[in-house]
Short mmCIF file of C-alpha atoms in Angstrom, two decimals:
data_model
loop_
_atom_site.label_atom_id
_atom_site.label_comp_id
_atom_site.label_asym_id
_atom_site.label_seq_id
_atom_site.Cartn_x
_atom_site.Cartn_y
_atom_site.Cartn_z
CA ARG A 1 27.76 9.23 -16.60
CA GLU A 2 25.73 5.88 -17.30
CA SER A 3 28.89 3.90 -16.86
CA TRP A 4 29.61 5.70 -13.56
CA LEU A 5 26.06 5.03 -12.33
CA ASP A 6 26.10 1.41 -13.28
CA MET A 7 29.49 0.93 -11.37
CA ARG A 8 27.97 2.40 -8.22
CA ARG A 9 24.96 -0.12 -8.10
CA GLY A 10 25.30 -2.56 -5.34
CA VAL A 11 28.57 -0.86 -4.01
CA ILE A 12 28.81 1.00 -0.59
CA THR A 13 30.16 4.32 -1.65
CA GLY A 14 30.72 7.41 0.60
CA THR A 15 27.29 8.79 -0.27
CA LYS A 16 25.64 5.58 0.87
CA ALA A 17 27.67 4.96 4.03
CA LYS A 18 25.50 7.18 6.14
CA THR A 19 22.27 5.55 4.80
CA ILE A 20 23.18 1.98 6.01
CA LYS A 21 24.67 3.16 9.31
CA PRO A 22 23.09 1.04 12.19
CA PRO A 23 20.64 3.25 14.06
CA LYS A 24 21.88 4.50 17.61
CA ARG A 25 18.80 3.36 19.28
CA GLY A 26 16.54 0.22 18.31
CA ASN A 27 17.21 -2.49 15.99
CA GLY A 28 15.47 -1.28 12.87
CA VAL A 29 17.01 -1.88 9.52
CA PRO A 30 18.25 1.40 7.95
CA GLN A 31 16.53 2.39 4.64
CA GLY A 32 19.81 2.42 2.88
CA ILE A 33 19.97 -1.38 3.29
CA TYR A 34 16.94 -1.96 1.20
CA GLU A 35 18.19 0.38 -1.50
CA LEU A 36 21.49 -1.70 -1.60
CA LEU A 37 19.42 -4.89 -1.66
CA ALA A 38 17.21 -3.46 -4.55
CA GLU A 39 20.45 -2.64 -6.54
CA HIS A 40 21.53 -6.19 -6.20
CA ILE A 41 18.27 -8.02 -7.40
CA ALA A 42 16.35 -5.29 -9.34
CA VAL A 43 16.71 -3.68 -12.72
CA ALA A 44 17.68 0.03 -12.61
CA LYS A 45 15.01 2.67 -13.11
CA ASP A 46 14.59 3.68 -16.68
CA GLY A 47 13.44 7.38 -15.96
CA GLU A 48 9.64 6.53 -16.16
CA PRO A 49 7.81 8.60 -13.55
CA GLU A 50 6.82 6.42 -10.63
CA ARG A 51 3.26 7.41 -10.48
CA GLU A 52 2.81 6.63 -14.35
CA ARG A 53 4.61 3.50 -13.74
CA GLY A 54 2.18 2.42 -11.09
CA LEU A 55 -0.75 3.26 -13.13
CA ARG A 56 0.60 1.16 -16.14
CA LEU A 57 1.24 -1.94 -13.86
CA GLU A 58 -1.73 -1.84 -11.75
CA ASN A 59 -4.04 -4.06 -13.91
CA GLU A 60 -1.06 -6.38 -14.43
CA ALA A 61 -0.65 -6.75 -10.67
CA LEU A 62 -4.27 -7.33 -10.15
CA GLU A 63 -4.50 -10.02 -12.76
CA LEU A 64 -1.70 -11.94 -11.01
CA THR A 65 -3.68 -11.57 -7.48
CA ALA A 66 -6.89 -12.85 -9.24
CA LYS A 67 -4.91 -15.87 -10.68
CA LYS A 68 -3.08 -16.70 -7.46
CA TYR A 69 -6.38 -16.64 -5.38
CA GLY A 70 -8.89 -17.68 -8.10
CA LEU A 71 -10.74 -14.47 -7.87
CA LYS A 72 -13.20 -12.95 -10.39
CA LEU A 73 -11.97 -9.34 -10.04
CA ASP A 74 -13.78 -6.21 -11.77
CA THR A 75 -10.71 -3.71 -12.34
CA ASP A 76 -13.26 -0.83 -12.92
CA PRO A 77 -15.50 -1.03 -9.96
CA GLY A 78 -16.11 2.86 -9.72
CA MET A 79 -16.44 4.37 -6.38
CA TRP A 80 -18.02 3.08 -3.21
CA PHE A 81 -19.89 5.59 -1.04
CA SER A 82 -21.61 5.55 2.41
CA ASP A 83 -25.54 5.79 2.36
CA ASP A 84 -25.17 9.54 2.88
CA MET A 85 -22.72 9.89 0.24
CA LYS A 86 -20.37 11.81 2.62
CA LEU A 87 -17.73 9.00 2.94
CA GLY A 88 -16.32 7.02 0.13
CA VAL A 89 -13.41 4.78 -1.37
CA SER A 90 -12.10 4.19 -4.69
CA PRO A 91 -11.11 0.54 -5.10
CA ASP A 92 -8.40 -0.58 -7.48
CA SER A 93 -10.47 -3.71 -7.97
CA ALA A 94 -13.36 -5.73 -6.26
CA GLU A 95 -15.34 -8.98 -6.55
CA ASP A 96 -17.40 -8.69 -9.75
CA SER A 97 -20.74 -8.62 -7.62
CA LYS A 98 -23.42 -6.23 -6.64
CA ASN A 99 -22.43 -6.83 -2.93
CA PRO A 100 -18.51 -7.46 -3.35
CA THR A 101 -17.09 -9.56 -0.28
CA TYR A 102 -13.35 -8.99 -1.51
CA ALA A 103 -11.41 -6.31 -3.05
CA ALA A 104 -7.75 -5.82 -4.05
CA GLU A 105 -5.45 -2.69 -3.86
CA ALA A 106 -2.37 -2.66 -5.95
CA LYS A 107 0.92 -0.75 -5.06
CA CYS A 108 3.71 -0.80 -7.42
CA LEU A 109 6.39 0.88 -5.35
CA ASP A 110 10.05 1.79 -5.89
CA SER A 111 12.07 -1.45 -5.61
CA LYS A 112 13.74 -0.72 -2.21
CA ASN A 113 10.20 -0.09 -0.66
CA HIS A 114 8.62 -3.00 -2.47
CA LEU A 115 11.37 -5.28 -0.86
CA GLN A 116 11.00 -3.64 2.46
CA GLY A 117 7.38 -4.35 2.64
CA ILE A 118 7.84 -8.06 1.72
CA ILE A 119 10.53 -8.62 4.13
CA ASN A 120 8.87 -6.89 7.06
CA ASP A 121 5.67 -8.86 6.49
CA TRP A 122 7.35 -12.08 5.99
CA GLU A 123 9.27 -11.66 9.15
CA ALA A 124 6.09 -10.54 11.00
CA LYS A 125 4.25 -13.58 10.10
CA LYS A 126 6.52 -15.68 12.18
CA LYS A 127 5.44 -13.87 15.36
CA PRO A 128 2.33 -15.15 17.19
CA ASP A 129 0.63 -11.66 17.44
CA TYR A 130 0.87 -11.06 13.59
CA ASN A 131 -1.55 -8.45 12.23
CA PRO A 132 -1.17 -7.53 8.56
CA LEU A 133 -2.13 -4.02 9.37
CA ASN A 134 1.42 -3.58 10.97
CA SER A 135 2.75 -4.42 7.53
CA LEU A 136 1.16 -1.61 5.64
CA LYS A 137 3.56 0.96 6.85
CA ILE A 138 6.22 0.79 4.33
CA SER A 139 9.25 3.37 4.47
CA THR A 140 7.59 6.77 4.54
CA SER A 141 4.16 5.54 3.45
CA ASP A 142 1.49 4.24 5.60
CA PHE A 143 -1.30 2.42 3.88
CA THR A 144 -3.29 1.52 7.03
CA ASP A 145 -6.11 3.97 6.73
CA GLN A 146 -6.70 3.46 3.05
CA VAL A 147 -7.15 -0.26 3.57
CA ILE A 148 -9.38 0.27 6.75
CA GLN A 149 -11.43 2.69 4.44
CA TYR A 150 -12.65 -0.25 2.33
CA PHE A 151 -14.18 -1.79 5.37
CA VAL A 152 -15.71 1.49 6.85
CA ILE A 153 -17.53 1.93 3.42
CA ASN A 154 -18.66 -1.79 2.72
CA PRO A 155 -20.04 -3.68 5.55
CA ASN A 156 -20.10 -6.84 3.32
CA LEU A 157 -16.38 -6.88 2.72
CA ASP A 158 -14.47 -9.79 4.14
CA ILE A 159 -10.91 -9.27 2.87
CA VAL A 160 -8.59 -6.77 1.05
CA TYR A 161 -5.84 -8.30 -1.00
CA PHE A 162 -3.06 -5.70 -0.62
CA THR A 163 -0.85 -6.52 -3.65
CA LEU A 164 2.80 -5.48 -4.02
CA TYR A 165 4.21 -5.76 -7.47
CA ASP A 166 7.48 -4.60 -9.12
CA ASP A 167 8.27 -6.13 -12.48
CA ARG A 168 11.98 -4.94 -12.15
CA ILE A 169 12.84 -7.59 -9.56
CA ALA A 170 14.94 -10.28 -10.90
CA LEU A 171 13.52 -12.96 -8.09
CA ASP A 172 10.34 -14.23 -9.65
CA ASN A 173 9.00 -15.48 -6.15
CA VAL A 174 8.99 -11.82 -4.81
CA MET A 175 8.13 -9.85 -7.90
CA HIS A 176 4.29 -10.22 -6.85
CA TYR A 177 3.44 -10.52 -3.15
CA VAL A 178 0.11 -10.21 -1.32
CA ILE A 179 -0.77 -9.04 2.26
CA GLU A 180 -4.24 -10.38 3.13
CA VAL A 181 -6.06 -8.06 5.30
CA LYS A 182 -9.33 -9.60 6.75
CA ARG A 183 -12.21 -7.75 8.69
CA GLU A 184 -11.03 -9.48 11.82
CA HIS A 185 -7.72 -7.57 11.61
CA VAL A 186 -9.38 -4.20 11.33
CA SER A 187 -12.61 -4.42 13.16
CA GLU A 188 -11.45 -2.68 16.28
CA PHE A 189 -10.42 0.35 14.01
CA VAL A 190 -13.47 0.67 11.70
CA ASP A 191 -15.84 2.58 14.07
CA GLY A 192 -13.03 4.94 15.30
CA GLN A 193 -12.03 5.88 11.54
CA GLU A 194 -15.70 6.53 10.59
CA LEU A 195 -16.09 8.61 13.63
CA TYR A 196 -13.07 10.96 13.05
CA GLU A 197 -14.04 11.28 9.37
CA ARG A 198 -17.58 12.31 10.21
CA ASP A 199 -16.25 14.88 12.82
CA ALA A 200 -13.83 16.25 10.08
CA ILE A 201 -16.97 16.73 7.85
CA LYS A 202 -18.79 18.57 10.63
CA LEU A 203 -15.97 20.79 11.21
CA VAL A 204 -15.73 21.66 7.61
CA GLU A 205 -19.42 22.32 7.37
CA ARG A 206 -19.10 24.63 10.27
CA MET A 207 -16.13 26.51 8.77
CA ILE A 208 -18.14 26.98 5.56
CA GLN A 209 -20.98 28.37 7.53
CA THR A 210 -18.50 30.74 9.38
CA LEU A 211 -17.02 31.93 5.96
CA LYS A 212 -20.63 32.76 4.78
CA GLU A 213 -21.23 35.07 7.80
CA ILE A 214 -18.05 37.00 7.23
CA LYS A 215 -18.89 40.53 5.87
#
């Protein structure tokens, strides 16, 4: 079976044919293309659960980001809370300071998603209306709200270094990649996100009160 699986890597088989078929509408790249790409330039998975792998590689990813930008990162910054303790965020890392002005979020994704995120951001940078927030939608995951939350909770924050890292990639230049999200990129969304979060809290509080009144 292992030989059979190895022979299929990087080859368009009957099973993969549907996943690489051009979309009937639009000009998006089929997800199967990124899987095929990953099979060409990434080492095969070894069976380690993706979540466990992500946790294992997180600090390694953050260390590379710190080295690239000359940052002093605290990789155990605890949780940040709003003044009323009702909203919060759990940073992967942040400036080693009482009032952090930068933070870093690490994602160690499946190889095909890692490559998709990098290619999409690199191509988007060539456009005059580039906003890194649009690069945080990777495959079926959308990390936009998670990153905006950093800015909602910390008014001193200037930038989040959104780090993509995959040690299975054979090309060193794209093993580690950073999307820089600055406050100017999220400023129009911060107030709105805080508002809907506080509305959600109020709704839950009303529901709790209703449940208490039920006889």
